[in-house]
Amino acid sequence: MFPVPIAAEHADLLRQVQLAEHLGLDLVGVQDHPYQRRYLDTFTLLPWLAARTDRIRFFPDVAHMPLRPPAMLAKAIASLDVLSGGRIELGLGAGAYPEASQAMGAPVRQPRESVAAVEEAISIIRRFWESPRQAIHHRGRHFELGGVKAGPPPAHDIGIWVGGDGPRMLRVVASMADGWISPGTRHLTFGGLLAKRDELDRYAADADRDPATIRRLTDVSGTITDGPTSSWLHGPVDHWVDELKALAAAGFDTFIFWPDEATDEQIHAFAEVAGQLRGG
């Protein structure tokens, strides 16, 4: 599920995450927009949620890299993973809303530079996680490290899932990332998702990588209803099951539920959808 981190609704947010865990859902993604005054800080919210759950996993969807330097991001995610017993993954993005981000102190980067910074950050983060106690030196175009000691190591092999759908970012996913977070069904049609999937597969082949090794995540937005189907992902449970089965057959393996209206009833309904998908 994909709860919106509105500060004034944090009690309901926690209750719904606990409900999702109780109903058997696997994963919670939380958007990261530090400059949004109504939102809680994602990297403060995630440990609070993890401490009040037992099984469900979490990830920033996606971490706003311009405001989260890669060495600190690697440290924070590894620490969260240790404290949660291995229940944290990393979603990473180049950063949306550049003017708002820059007002909070983010560097000014052109789109091409933003993608290059993500590529450089992934390399730094992996070195942090794979080289505990070793001194890391890095002098790159966007980041510099002067012999910082890496650690602690995470509790499990954390996945790095990168969000975006431009050609440059898809090439980064194809060559470096463990997973791709698509823009989701609020922004792309079924055909649009498949076209971006095909583009990613071509870039993976160019990088001599099996496309099947790349996890495919997408937000799925809409309303699960008791009535007839009105449009894509606006209909009853059976409609949702059929549509998500089609996406699964196309290679998408992880669905993050972002309902038009976040209610307990919608979470219950999506848990029913998930149960049918798992059952074949």
GROMACS .gro file of C-alpha atoms in nm:
model
  280
    1MET     CA    1   0.000   0.000   0.000
    2PHE     CA    2   0.098   0.365  -0.048
    3PRO     CA    3  -0.021   0.580   0.245
    4VAL     CA    4   0.011   0.956   0.207
    5PRO     CA    5   0.225   1.089   0.498
    6ILE     CA    6  -0.002   1.375   0.606
    7ALA     CA    7   0.112   1.486   0.951
    8ALA     CA    8  -0.238   1.565   1.079
    9GLU     CA    9  -0.353   1.211   0.992
   10HIS     CA   10  -0.059   1.014   1.132
   11ALA     CA   11  -0.274   0.813   1.375
   12ASP     CA   12  -0.498   0.689   1.093
   13LEU     CA   13  -0.192   0.622   0.879
   14LEU     CA   14  -0.044   0.395   1.146
   15ARG     CA   15  -0.374   0.217   1.199
   16GLN     CA   16  -0.410   0.148   0.827
   17VAL     CA   17  -0.053   0.019   0.797
   18GLN     CA   18  -0.122  -0.215   1.088
   19LEU     CA   19  -0.445  -0.322   0.918
   20ALA     CA   20  -0.252  -0.393   0.596
   21GLU     CA   21  -0.010  -0.611   0.791
   22HIS     CA   22  -0.297  -0.792   0.964
   23LEU     CA   23  -0.461  -0.863   0.627
   24GLY     CA   24  -0.142  -1.011   0.485
   25LEU     CA   25  -0.012  -0.736   0.258
   26ASP     CA   26   0.365  -0.738   0.213
   27LEU     CA   27   0.499  -0.390   0.153
   28VAL     CA   28   0.443  -0.022   0.232
   29GLY     CA   29   0.590   0.253   0.015
   30VAL     CA   30   0.599   0.612   0.145
   31GLN     CA   31   0.658   0.909  -0.084
   32ASP     CA   32   0.944   1.141   0.007
   33HIS     CA   33   0.871   1.512  -0.040
   34PRO     CA   34   1.051   1.691   0.248
   35TYR     CA   35   0.951   2.036   0.121
   36GLN     CA   36   0.577   1.957   0.146
   37ARG     CA   37   0.473   2.136   0.465
   38ARG     CA   38   0.178   1.904   0.536
   39TYR     CA   39   0.389   1.588   0.515
   40LEU     CA   40   0.591   1.414   0.781
   41ASP     CA   41   0.955   1.350   0.705
   42THR     CA   42   0.964   1.007   0.545
   43PHE     CA   43   1.286   0.900   0.715
   44THR     CA   44   1.136   0.985   1.052
   45LEU     CA   45   0.805   0.818   0.970
   46LEU     CA   46   0.948   0.487   0.844
   47PRO     CA   47   1.117   0.382   1.171
   48TRP     CA   48   0.807   0.488   1.368
   49LEU     CA   49   0.595   0.259   1.150
   50ALA     CA   50   0.847  -0.025   1.155
   51ALA     CA   51   0.862  -0.016   1.535
   52ARG     CA   52   0.485  -0.065   1.553
   53THR     CA   53   0.464  -0.357   1.309
   54ASP     CA   54   0.619  -0.702   1.302
   55ARG     CA   55   0.627  -0.840   0.949
   56ILE     CA   56   0.539  -0.589   0.679
   57ARG     CA   57   0.827  -0.433   0.485
   58PHE     CA   58   0.887  -0.065   0.402
   59PHE     CA   59   1.062   0.150   0.144
   60PRO     CA   60   1.075   0.517   0.049
   61ASP     CA   61   0.882   0.548  -0.276
   62VAL     CA   62   1.109   0.713  -0.376
   63ALA     CA   63   1.386   0.874  -0.168
   64HIS     CA   64   1.440   1.232  -0.282
   65MET     CA   65   1.811   1.208  -0.357
   66PRO     CA   66   1.888   1.580  -0.406
   67LEU     CA   67   1.807   1.635  -0.039
   68ARG     CA   68   1.952   1.304   0.084
   69PRO     CA   69   2.324   1.268   0.001
   70PRO     CA   70   2.413   0.907  -0.084
   71ALA     CA   71   2.648   0.839   0.208
   72MET     CA   72   2.386   0.955   0.460
   73LEU     CA   73   2.114   0.774   0.268
   74ALA     CA   74   2.312   0.450   0.277
   75LYS     CA   75   2.373   0.494   0.651
   76ALA     CA   76   2.006   0.569   0.724
   77ILE     CA   77   1.867   0.280   0.520
   78ALA     CA   78   2.117   0.030   0.665
   79SER     CA   79   2.036   0.149   1.016
   80LEU     CA   80   1.663   0.113   0.954
   81ASP     CA   81   1.720  -0.234   0.814
   82VAL     CA   82   1.913  -0.340   1.124
   83LEU     CA   83   1.654  -0.197   1.363
   84SER     CA   84   1.358  -0.350   1.175
   85GLY     CA   85   1.507  -0.696   1.141
   86GLY     CA   86   1.568  -0.673   0.766
   87ARG     CA   87   1.240  -0.514   0.654
   88ILE     CA   88   1.367  -0.213   0.457
   89GLU     CA   89   1.432  -0.165   0.084
   90LEU     CA   90   1.546   0.149  -0.099
   91GLY     CA   91   1.344   0.327  -0.361
   92LEU     CA   92   1.552   0.602  -0.520
   93GLY     CA   93   1.472   0.890  -0.753
   94ALA     CA   94   1.630   1.192  -0.913
   95GLY     CA   95   1.388   1.427  -0.736
   96ALA     CA   96   1.067   1.598  -0.842
   97TYR     CA   97   0.965   1.963  -0.805
   98PRO     CA   98   1.315   2.112  -0.839
   99GLU     CA   99   1.217   2.464  -0.734
  100ALA     CA  100   1.068   2.342  -0.406
  101SER     CA  101   1.365   2.112  -0.354
  102GLN     CA  102   1.615   2.393  -0.418
  103ALA     CA  103   1.427   2.617  -0.174
  104MET     CA  104   1.519   2.358   0.090
  105GLY     CA  105   1.885   2.356  -0.007
  106ALA     CA  106   1.909   2.101  -0.287
  107PRO     CA  107   2.171   2.162  -0.557
  108VAL     CA  108   2.064   2.303  -0.892
  109ARG     CA  109   2.096   2.032  -1.157
  110GLN     CA  110   1.977   1.997  -1.512
  111PRO     CA  111   1.777   1.678  -1.591
  112ARG     CA  112   2.078   1.504  -1.746
  113GLU     CA  113   2.287   1.590  -1.440
  114SER     CA  114   2.015   1.463  -1.204
  115VAL     CA  115   2.019   1.121  -1.369
  116ALA     CA  116   2.398   1.111  -1.362
  117ALA     CA  117   2.386   1.194  -0.990
  118VAL     CA  118   2.154   0.896  -0.928
  119GLU     CA  119   2.396   0.670  -1.114
  120GLU     CA  120   2.686   0.798  -0.905
  121ALA     CA  121   2.483   0.766  -0.585
  122ILE     CA  122   2.398   0.400  -0.650
  123SER     CA  123   2.766   0.319  -0.678
  124ILE     CA  124   2.842   0.496  -0.348
  125ILE     CA  125   2.550   0.330  -0.165
  126ARG     CA  126   2.653  -0.017  -0.278
  127ARG     CA  127   3.009   0.043  -0.161
  128PHE     CA  128   2.879   0.149   0.180
  129TRP     CA  129   2.675  -0.166   0.222
  130GLU     CA  130   2.933  -0.405   0.082
  131SER     CA  131   3.244  -0.262   0.255
  132PRO     CA  132   3.180  -0.243   0.631
  133ARG     CA  133   3.464  -0.084   0.829
  134GLN     CA  134   3.653   0.008   0.512
  135ALA     CA  135   3.744   0.368   0.432
  136ILE     CA  136   3.564   0.490   0.122
  137HIS     CA  137   3.720   0.754  -0.100
  138HIS     CA  138   3.521   0.899  -0.385
  139ARG     CA  139   3.577   1.201  -0.603
  140GLY     CA  140   3.303   1.227  -0.860
  141ARG     CA  141   3.119   1.489  -1.054
  142HIS     CA  142   2.844   1.529  -0.793
  143PHE     CA  143   2.974   1.376  -0.469
  144GLU     CA  144   3.299   1.355  -0.276
  145LEU     CA  145   3.395   1.126   0.013
  146GLY     CA  146   3.725   1.160   0.192
  147GLY     CA  147   3.788   0.824   0.355
  148VAL     CA  148   3.463   0.779   0.550
  149LYS     CA  149   3.433   0.445   0.730
  150ALA     CA  150   3.142   0.241   0.600
  151GLY     CA  151   2.897   0.069   0.834
  152PRO     CA  152   2.694  -0.071   0.986
  153PRO     CA  153   2.610  -0.333   0.721
  154PRO     CA  154   2.238  -0.387   0.658
  155ALA     CA  155   2.062  -0.690   0.802
  156HIS     CA  156   1.980  -0.829   0.457
  157ASP     CA  157   2.065  -0.773   0.092
  158ILE     CA  158   1.870  -0.450   0.035
  159GLY     CA  159   1.720  -0.397  -0.306
  160ILE     CA  160   1.779  -0.067  -0.485
  161TRP     CA  161   1.466   0.013  -0.683
  162VAL     CA  162   1.487   0.321  -0.907
  163GLY     CA  163   1.189   0.531  -1.010
  164GLY     CA  164   1.153   0.706  -1.345
  165ASP     CA  165   1.066   0.640  -1.707
  166GLY     CA  166   1.287   0.866  -1.919
  167PRO     CA  167   1.540   0.701  -2.151
  168ARG     CA  168   1.841   0.805  -1.940
  169MET     CA  169   1.689   0.678  -1.616
  170LEU     CA  170   1.574   0.354  -1.773
  171ARG     CA  171   1.931   0.294  -1.886
  172VAL     CA  172   2.048   0.343  -1.527
  173VAL     CA  173   1.787   0.092  -1.409
  174ALA     CA  174   1.888  -0.154  -1.679
  175SER     CA  175   2.256  -0.139  -1.591
  176MET     CA  176   2.265  -0.083  -1.213
  177ALA     CA  177   1.937  -0.123  -1.024
  178ASP     CA  178   1.770  -0.427  -0.870
  179GLY     CA  179   1.425  -0.300  -0.959
  180TRP     CA  180   1.227  -0.045  -1.157
  181ILE     CA  181   0.946   0.162  -1.003
  182SER     CA  182   0.725   0.272  -1.290
  183PRO     CA  183   0.533   0.603  -1.283
  184GLY     CA  184   0.219   0.401  -1.208
  185THR     CA  185  -0.134   0.384  -1.337
  186ARG     CA  186  -0.214   0.745  -1.243
  187HIS     CA  187   0.027   0.851  -1.515
  188LEU     CA  188   0.040   0.566  -1.768
  189THR     CA  189  -0.220   0.351  -1.939
  190PHE     CA  190  -0.185  -0.025  -1.963
  191GLY     CA  191  -0.032   0.020  -2.306
  192GLY     CA  192   0.196   0.293  -2.178
  193LEU     CA  193   0.327   0.067  -1.901
  194LEU     CA  194   0.399  -0.208  -2.152
  195ALA     CA  195   0.579   0.034  -2.384
  196LYS     CA  196   0.805   0.149  -2.101
  197ARG     CA  197   0.863  -0.215  -2.002
  198ASP     CA  198   0.971  -0.294  -2.356
  199GLU     CA  199   1.206   0.005  -2.356
  200LEU     CA  200   1.362  -0.111  -2.030
  201ASP     CA  201   1.405  -0.462  -2.170
  202ARG     CA  202   1.591  -0.325  -2.473
  203TYR     CA  203   1.828  -0.128  -2.253
  204ALA     CA  204   1.888  -0.434  -2.035
  205ALA     CA  205   1.978  -0.636  -2.343
  206ASP     CA  206   2.216  -0.357  -2.450
  207ALA     CA  207   2.379  -0.386  -2.106
  208ASP     CA  208   2.413  -0.766  -2.143
  209ARG     CA  209   2.166  -0.820  -1.862
  210ASP     CA  210   1.872  -1.058  -1.842
  211PRO     CA  211   1.564  -0.830  -1.819
  212ALA     CA  212   1.395  -1.089  -1.597
  213THR     CA  213   1.644  -1.012  -1.318
  214ILE     CA  214   1.496  -0.662  -1.279
  215ARG     CA  215   1.205  -0.637  -1.038
  216ARG     CA  216   0.905  -0.442  -1.179
  217LEU     CA  217   0.698  -0.236  -0.934
  218THR     CA  218   0.409  -0.008  -1.013
  219ASP     CA  219   0.159   0.197  -0.818
  220VAL     CA  220  -0.196   0.088  -0.899
  221SER     CA  221  -0.452   0.361  -0.845
  222GLY     CA  222  -0.827   0.361  -0.862
  223THR     CA  223  -1.129   0.241  -0.665
  224ILE     CA  224  -1.245  -0.110  -0.585
  225THR     CA  225  -1.624  -0.097  -0.602
  226ASP     CA  226  -1.924  -0.320  -0.534
  227GLY     CA  227  -2.083  -0.211  -0.860
  228PRO     CA  228  -2.002  -0.244  -1.231
  229THR     CA  229  -1.673  -0.155  -1.394
  230SER     CA  230  -1.662   0.208  -1.507
  231SER     CA  231  -1.301   0.231  -1.632
  232TRP     CA  232  -0.957   0.079  -1.590
  233LEU     CA  233  -0.903  -0.006  -1.219
  234HIS     CA  234  -1.244   0.134  -1.127
  235GLY     CA  235  -1.459  -0.170  -1.065
  236PRO     CA  236  -1.518  -0.476  -0.848
  237VAL     CA  237  -1.259  -0.719  -0.710
  238ASP     CA  238  -1.287  -0.951  -1.013
  239HIS     CA  239  -1.208  -0.661  -1.247
  240TRP     CA  240  -0.899  -0.570  -1.044
  241VAL     CA  241  -0.783  -0.932  -1.036
  242ASP     CA  242  -0.814  -0.963  -1.415
  243GLU     CA  243  -0.634  -0.636  -1.484
  244LEU     CA  244  -0.349  -0.703  -1.242
  245LYS     CA  245  -0.312  -1.058  -1.375
  246ALA     CA  246  -0.260  -0.903  -1.716
  247LEU     CA  247   0.010  -0.674  -1.575
  248ALA     CA  248   0.169  -0.970  -1.395
  249ALA     CA  249   0.173  -1.167  -1.721
  250ALA     CA  250   0.352  -0.867  -1.874
  251GLY     CA  251   0.627  -0.893  -1.612
  252PHE     CA  252   0.511  -0.661  -1.332
  253ASP     CA  253   0.558  -0.845  -1.003
  254THR     CA  254   0.485  -0.588  -0.730
  255PHE     CA  255   0.170  -0.375  -0.703
  256ILE     CA  256   0.154  -0.079  -0.463
  257PHE     CA  257  -0.209   0.012  -0.390
  258TRP     CA  258  -0.279   0.386  -0.401
  259PRO     CA  259  -0.659   0.417  -0.382
  260ASP     CA  260  -0.847   0.726  -0.490
  261GLU     CA  261  -0.979   0.738  -0.133
  262ALA     CA  262  -0.781   0.564   0.142
  263THR     CA  263  -1.036   0.384   0.358
  264ASP     CA  264  -1.032   0.064   0.561
  265GLU     CA  265  -1.283  -0.081   0.316
  266GLN     CA  266  -1.046  -0.022   0.023
  267ILE     CA  267  -0.759  -0.190   0.209
  268HIS     CA  268  -0.978  -0.490   0.286
  269ALA     CA  269  -1.082  -0.509  -0.080
  270PHE     CA  270  -0.724  -0.488  -0.205
  271ALA     CA  271  -0.622  -0.763   0.038
  272GLU     CA  272  -0.890  -0.977  -0.129
  273VAL     CA  273  -0.746  -0.888  -0.470
  274ALA     CA  274  -0.396  -0.979  -0.349
  275GLY     CA  275  -0.517  -1.310  -0.210
  276GLN     CA  276  -0.670  -1.407  -0.544
  277LEU     CA  277  -0.357  -1.303  -0.734
  278ARG     CA  278  -0.141  -1.515  -0.505
  279GLY     CA  279  -0.376  -1.805  -0.555
  280GLY     CA  280  -0.310  -1.802  -0.928
   0.00000   0.00000   0.00000
